[in-house]
mmCIF file of C-alpha atoms in Angstrom:
data_model
loop_
_atom_site.group_PDB
_atom_site.id
_atom_site.type_symbol
_atom_site.label_atom_id
_atom_site.label_comp_id
_atom_site.label_asym_id
_atom_site.label_seq_id
_atom_site.Cartn_x
_atom_site.Cartn_y
_atom_site.Cartn_z
ATOM 1 C CA MET A 27 -55.442 -49.865 -26.458
ATOM 2 C CA GLU A 28 -52.794 -50.648 -23.853
ATOM 3 C CA ILE A 29 -49.866 -48.973 -22.164
ATOM 4 C CA ILE A 30 -46.584 -49.812 -23.869
ATOM 5 C CA PHE A 31 -43.363 -50.343 -21.969
ATOM 6 C CA TYR A 32 -39.753 -49.306 -22.356
ATOM 7 C CA PRO A 33 -37.840 -50.053 -24.619
ATOM 8 C CA HIS A 34 -40.742 -49.862 -27.129
ATOM 9 C CA LEU A 35 -39.608 -47.601 -29.988
ATOM 10 C CA THR A 36 -42.725 -45.388 -29.963
ATOM 11 C CA LEU A 37 -41.609 -44.001 -26.595
ATOM 12 C CA ARG A 38 -38.670 -42.347 -28.381
ATOM 13 C CA HIS A 39 -40.667 -40.853 -31.265
ATOM 14 C CA ARG A 40 -41.685 -37.210 -31.467
ATOM 15 C CA SER A 41 -45.487 -36.941 -31.499
ATOM 16 C CA LYS A 42 -47.370 -35.187 -34.293
ATOM 17 C CA PRO A 43 -49.640 -32.181 -33.631
ATOM 18 C CA LEU A 44 -53.371 -32.751 -33.850
ATOM 19 C CA LYS A 45 -55.367 -30.742 -36.366
ATOM 20 C CA ARG A 46 -58.906 -31.295 -35.050
ATOM 21 C CA VAL A 47 -60.949 -32.555 -32.136
ATOM 22 C CA ASP A 48 -63.622 -35.054 -33.097
ATOM 23 C CA ALA A 49 -65.591 -38.007 -31.690
ATOM 24 C CA ALA A 50 -62.742 -40.427 -32.406
ATOM 25 C CA LEU A 51 -60.306 -38.292 -30.414
ATOM 26 C CA ARG A 52 -62.772 -38.003 -27.519
ATOM 27 C CA LYS A 53 -63.011 -41.808 -27.469
ATOM 28 C CA VAL A 54 -59.197 -42.106 -27.400
ATOM 29 C CA VAL A 55 -59.036 -39.641 -24.493
ATOM 30 C CA ALA A 56 -61.695 -41.570 -22.532
ATOM 31 C CA GLU A 57 -59.768 -44.830 -23.043
ATOM 32 C CA MET A 58 -56.528 -43.158 -21.991
ATOM 33 C CA PHE A 59 -58.116 -41.996 -18.732
ATOM 34 C CA GLU A 60 -59.379 -45.547 -18.075
ATOM 35 C CA LEU A 61 -55.914 -47.026 -18.644
ATOM 36 C CA MET A 62 -54.261 -44.357 -16.514
ATOM 37 C CA TYR A 63 -56.629 -45.026 -13.607
ATOM 38 C CA GLU A 64 -56.240 -48.816 -13.913
ATOM 39 C CA ALA A 65 -52.468 -48.342 -13.623
ATOM 40 C CA ASN A 66 -52.824 -45.903 -10.681
ATOM 41 C CA GLY A 67 -51.145 -43.158 -12.709
ATOM 42 C CA VAL A 68 -51.539 -39.388 -12.622
ATOM 43 C CA GLY A 69 -50.625 -38.751 -16.271
ATOM 44 C CA LEU A 70 -50.527 -40.562 -19.595
ATOM 45 C CA ALA A 71 -49.186 -39.362 -22.944
ATOM 46 C CA ALA A 72 -50.595 -40.641 -26.243
ATOM 47 C CA ASN A 73 -47.315 -42.225 -27.305
ATOM 48 C CA GLN A 74 -47.469 -44.348 -24.143
ATOM 49 C CA VAL A 75 -50.457 -46.081 -25.761
ATOM 50 C CA ASN A 76 -48.605 -46.318 -29.091
ATOM 51 C CA LEU A 77 -50.326 -43.307 -30.679
ATOM 52 C CA PRO A 78 -48.057 -40.658 -32.247
ATOM 53 C CA LEU A 79 -50.402 -37.833 -31.231
ATOM 54 C CA ARG A 80 -49.358 -34.674 -29.363
ATOM 55 C CA LEU A 81 -51.735 -35.032 -26.424
ATOM 56 C CA PHE A 82 -51.775 -36.159 -22.822
ATOM 57 C CA VAL A 83 -54.258 -36.628 -20.003
ATOM 58 C CA CYS A 84 -53.756 -36.183 -16.268
ATOM 59 C CA ASN A 85 -55.514 -36.176 -12.921
ATOM 60 C CA LEU A 86 -53.391 -35.672 -9.803
ATOM 61 C CA ALA A 87 -55.913 -37.613 -7.704
ATOM 62 C CA ALA A 88 -55.370 -40.753 -9.850
ATOM 63 C CA GLN A 89 -59.056 -41.593 -9.306
ATOM 64 C CA PRO A 90 -61.920 -41.182 -11.791
ATOM 65 C CA ASP A 91 -64.327 -39.707 -9.229
ATOM 66 C CA GLU A 92 -61.805 -37.387 -7.592
ATOM 67 C CA GLY A 93 -59.620 -34.491 -8.641
ATOM 68 C CA GLU A 94 -59.765 -32.765 -12.004
ATOM 69 C CA GLN A 95 -59.418 -34.552 -15.321
ATOM 70 C CA CYS A 96 -57.229 -32.470 -17.624
ATOM 71 C CA VAL A 97 -56.582 -32.915 -21.342
ATOM 72 C CA PHE A 98 -53.746 -31.097 -23.099
ATOM 73 C CA ILE A 99 -53.725 -31.110 -26.909
ATOM 74 C CA ASN A 100 -50.616 -29.780 -28.695
ATOM 75 C CA PRO A 101 -49.091 -28.514 -25.425
ATOM 76 C CA VAL A 102 -46.140 -26.131 -25.383
ATOM 77 C CA ILE A 103 -44.291 -24.838 -22.328
ATOM 78 C CA THR A 104 -43.877 -21.083 -22.754
ATOM 79 C CA SER A 105 -42.238 -20.197 -19.422
ATOM 80 C CA ARG A 106 -40.131 -21.982 -16.798
ATOM 81 C CA LYS A 107 -39.131 -20.679 -13.353
ATOM 82 C CA GLY A 108 -37.268 -21.999 -10.341
ATOM 83 C CA ALA A 109 -36.013 -25.501 -9.708
ATOM 84 C CA SER A 110 -37.186 -28.505 -7.764
ATOM 85 C CA GLU A 111 -35.948 -32.072 -7.423
ATOM 86 C CA ARG A 112 -38.360 -34.942 -6.725
ATOM 87 C CA GLU A 113 -38.647 -38.627 -7.372
ATOM 88 C CA GLU A 114 -40.488 -39.594 -10.554
ATOM 89 C CA GLY A 115 -41.819 -42.809 -11.970
ATOM 90 C CA CYS A 116 -43.496 -43.706 -15.227
ATOM 91 C CA LEU A 117 -46.280 -46.057 -16.300
ATOM 92 C CA SER A 118 -44.049 -47.195 -19.181
ATOM 93 C CA LEU A 119 -41.267 -48.080 -16.704
ATOM 94 C CA PRO A 120 -43.310 -49.674 -13.899
ATOM 95 C CA GLU A 121 -41.860 -49.835 -10.400
ATOM 96 C CA LEU A 122 -38.760 -47.836 -11.391
ATOM 97 C CA PHE A 123 -38.066 -44.403 -9.908
ATOM 98 C CA GLY A 124 -35.438 -41.700 -10.012
ATOM 99 C CA SER A 125 -34.841 -38.209 -8.666
ATOM 100 C CA VAL A 126 -35.340 -35.608 -11.422
ATOM 101 C CA LYS A 127 -34.586 -31.891 -11.295
ATOM 102 C CA ARG A 128 -37.153 -29.753 -13.159
ATOM 103 C CA PRO A 129 -38.406 -26.166 -13.110
ATOM 104 C CA GLU A 130 -40.763 -25.597 -10.154
ATOM 105 C CA ARG A 131 -43.200 -23.408 -12.091
ATOM 106 C CA VAL A 132 -44.263 -23.577 -15.750
ATOM 107 C CA THR A 133 -46.725 -21.895 -18.064
ATOM 108 C CA VAL A 134 -48.214 -24.198 -20.668
ATOM 109 C CA GLU A 135 -50.353 -23.363 -23.685
ATOM 110 C CA ALA A 136 -52.496 -26.061 -25.266
ATOM 111 C CA TYR A 137 -55.951 -26.815 -26.589
ATOM 112 C CA SER A 138 -58.727 -28.379 -24.549
ATOM 113 C CA LEU A 139 -60.900 -31.303 -25.609
ATOM 114 C CA GLU A 140 -63.452 -28.656 -26.633
ATOM 115 C CA GLY A 141 -60.890 -27.248 -29.083
ATOM 116 C CA LYS A 142 -60.377 -24.030 -27.100
ATOM 117 C CA LYS A 143 -56.938 -22.541 -26.531
ATOM 118 C CA ILE A 144 -55.927 -22.654 -22.866
ATOM 119 C CA GLN A 145 -53.026 -21.237 -20.887
ATOM 120 C CA ILE A 146 -52.179 -22.579 -17.460
ATOM 121 C CA ASP A 147 -49.609 -21.273 -14.996
ATOM 122 C CA THR A 148 -48.848 -24.089 -12.587
ATOM 123 C CA SER A 149 -46.373 -25.212 -9.962
ATOM 124 C CA GLY A 150 -45.598 -28.162 -7.728
ATOM 125 C CA MET A 151 -46.850 -31.601 -8.667
ATOM 126 C CA MET A 152 -48.980 -30.378 -11.583
ATOM 127 C CA ALA A 153 -45.978 -28.578 -13.120
ATOM 128 C CA ARG A 154 -43.929 -31.765 -12.754
ATOM 129 C CA VAL A 155 -46.627 -33.925 -14.391
ATOM 130 C CA VAL A 156 -47.049 -31.456 -17.272
ATOM 131 C CA GLN A 157 -43.292 -31.446 -17.925
ATOM 132 C CA HIS A 158 -43.015 -35.238 -17.644
ATOM 133 C CA GLU A 159 -45.855 -35.806 -20.134
ATOM 134 C CA ILE A 160 -44.636 -33.145 -22.582
ATOM 135 C CA ASP A 161 -41.241 -34.846 -22.468
ATOM 136 C CA HIS A 162 -42.983 -38.064 -23.559
ATOM 137 C CA LEU A 163 -44.438 -36.228 -26.555
ATOM 138 C CA SER A 164 -40.881 -35.284 -27.537
ATOM 139 C CA GLY A 165 -39.562 -38.831 -27.145
ATOM 140 C CA LYS A 166 -37.860 -38.140 -23.821
ATOM 141 C CA LEU A 167 -38.130 -40.242 -20.643
ATOM 142 C CA PHE A 168 -37.455 -39.334 -17.018
ATOM 143 C CA VAL A 169 -34.430 -41.673 -17.047
ATOM 144 C CA ASP A 170 -32.775 -39.316 -19.548
ATOM 145 C CA TYR A 171 -32.345 -36.829 -16.659
ATOM 146 C CA LEU A 172 -30.542 -39.318 -14.433
ATOM 147 C CA SER A 173 -26.805 -39.843 -14.177
ATOM 148 C CA SER A 174 -25.461 -42.455 -16.583
ATOM 149 C CA LEU A 175 -24.850 -44.796 -13.629
ATOM 150 C CA LYS A 176 -28.465 -44.597 -12.408
ATOM 151 C CA ARG A 177 -29.848 -44.764 -15.964
ATOM 152 C CA ASN A 178 -27.763 -47.877 -16.688
ATOM 153 C CA LYS A 179 -29.006 -49.539 -13.477
ATOM 154 C CA ILE A 180 -32.604 -48.969 -14.567
ATOM 155 C CA ILE A 181 -31.960 -50.221 -18.110
ATOM 156 C CA THR A 182 -30.253 -53.335 -16.697
ATOM 157 C CA ARG A 183 -33.269 -54.000 -14.443
ATOM 158 C CA VAL A 184 -35.607 -53.663 -17.448
ATOM 159 C CA GLN A 185 -33.467 -56.025 -19.529
ATOM 160 C CA ARG A 186 -33.339 -58.617 -16.739
ATOM 161 C CA SER A 187 -37.098 -58.387 -16.359
ATOM 162 C CA GLU A 188 -37.560 -58.919 -20.122
ATOM 163 C CA GLU A 189 -35.213 -61.934 -20.051
ATOM 164 C CA HIS A 190 -37.132 -63.422 -17.113
ATOM 165 C CA THR A 191 -40.452 -62.893 -18.914
ATOM 166 C CA SER A 192 -39.090 -64.524 -22.087
ATOM 167 C CA GLU A 193 -37.867 -67.529 -20.067
ATOM 168 C CA LEU A 194 -41.289 -67.956 -18.429
ATOM 169 C CA GLN A 195 -43.053 -67.725 -21.769
ATOM 170 C CA SER A 196 -40.858 -70.451 -23.272
ATOM 171 C CA LEU A 197 -41.777 -72.955 -20.524
#
């Protein structure tokens, strides 16, 4: 398992709901946390590791021995309030950032890794992470919220980086 990068097609696919929690899913979740921590991330959606599953993991501390590890299976945002604009980045678009306006407070319903229904009312950074990761599960990226000028700058940087990598590989 590895993190995939834009413009990989899976990042634009809508994830499929999970029907059960089993040992295989627990193993996937553990691997996702490992990858997220290795990349110094705070959240990781299943389609970012090329799995079309409606699930994401997060830990605002970005460290395995700190913070709270959270798993959201089949998450749905049921309420949005307020507005906040902050810079966001993405593990699938490394070293690229943009200012994104999102609701400040959200209520999300999901299932835990134990298969229990959960409802969380959250704000601030956690609300932002939840929204960012749920967007991934719908095939949406943070760059989709940017102006066309800023989005095109980011896409151009990604394309130049890919061209440079291809040139190095052909040497």
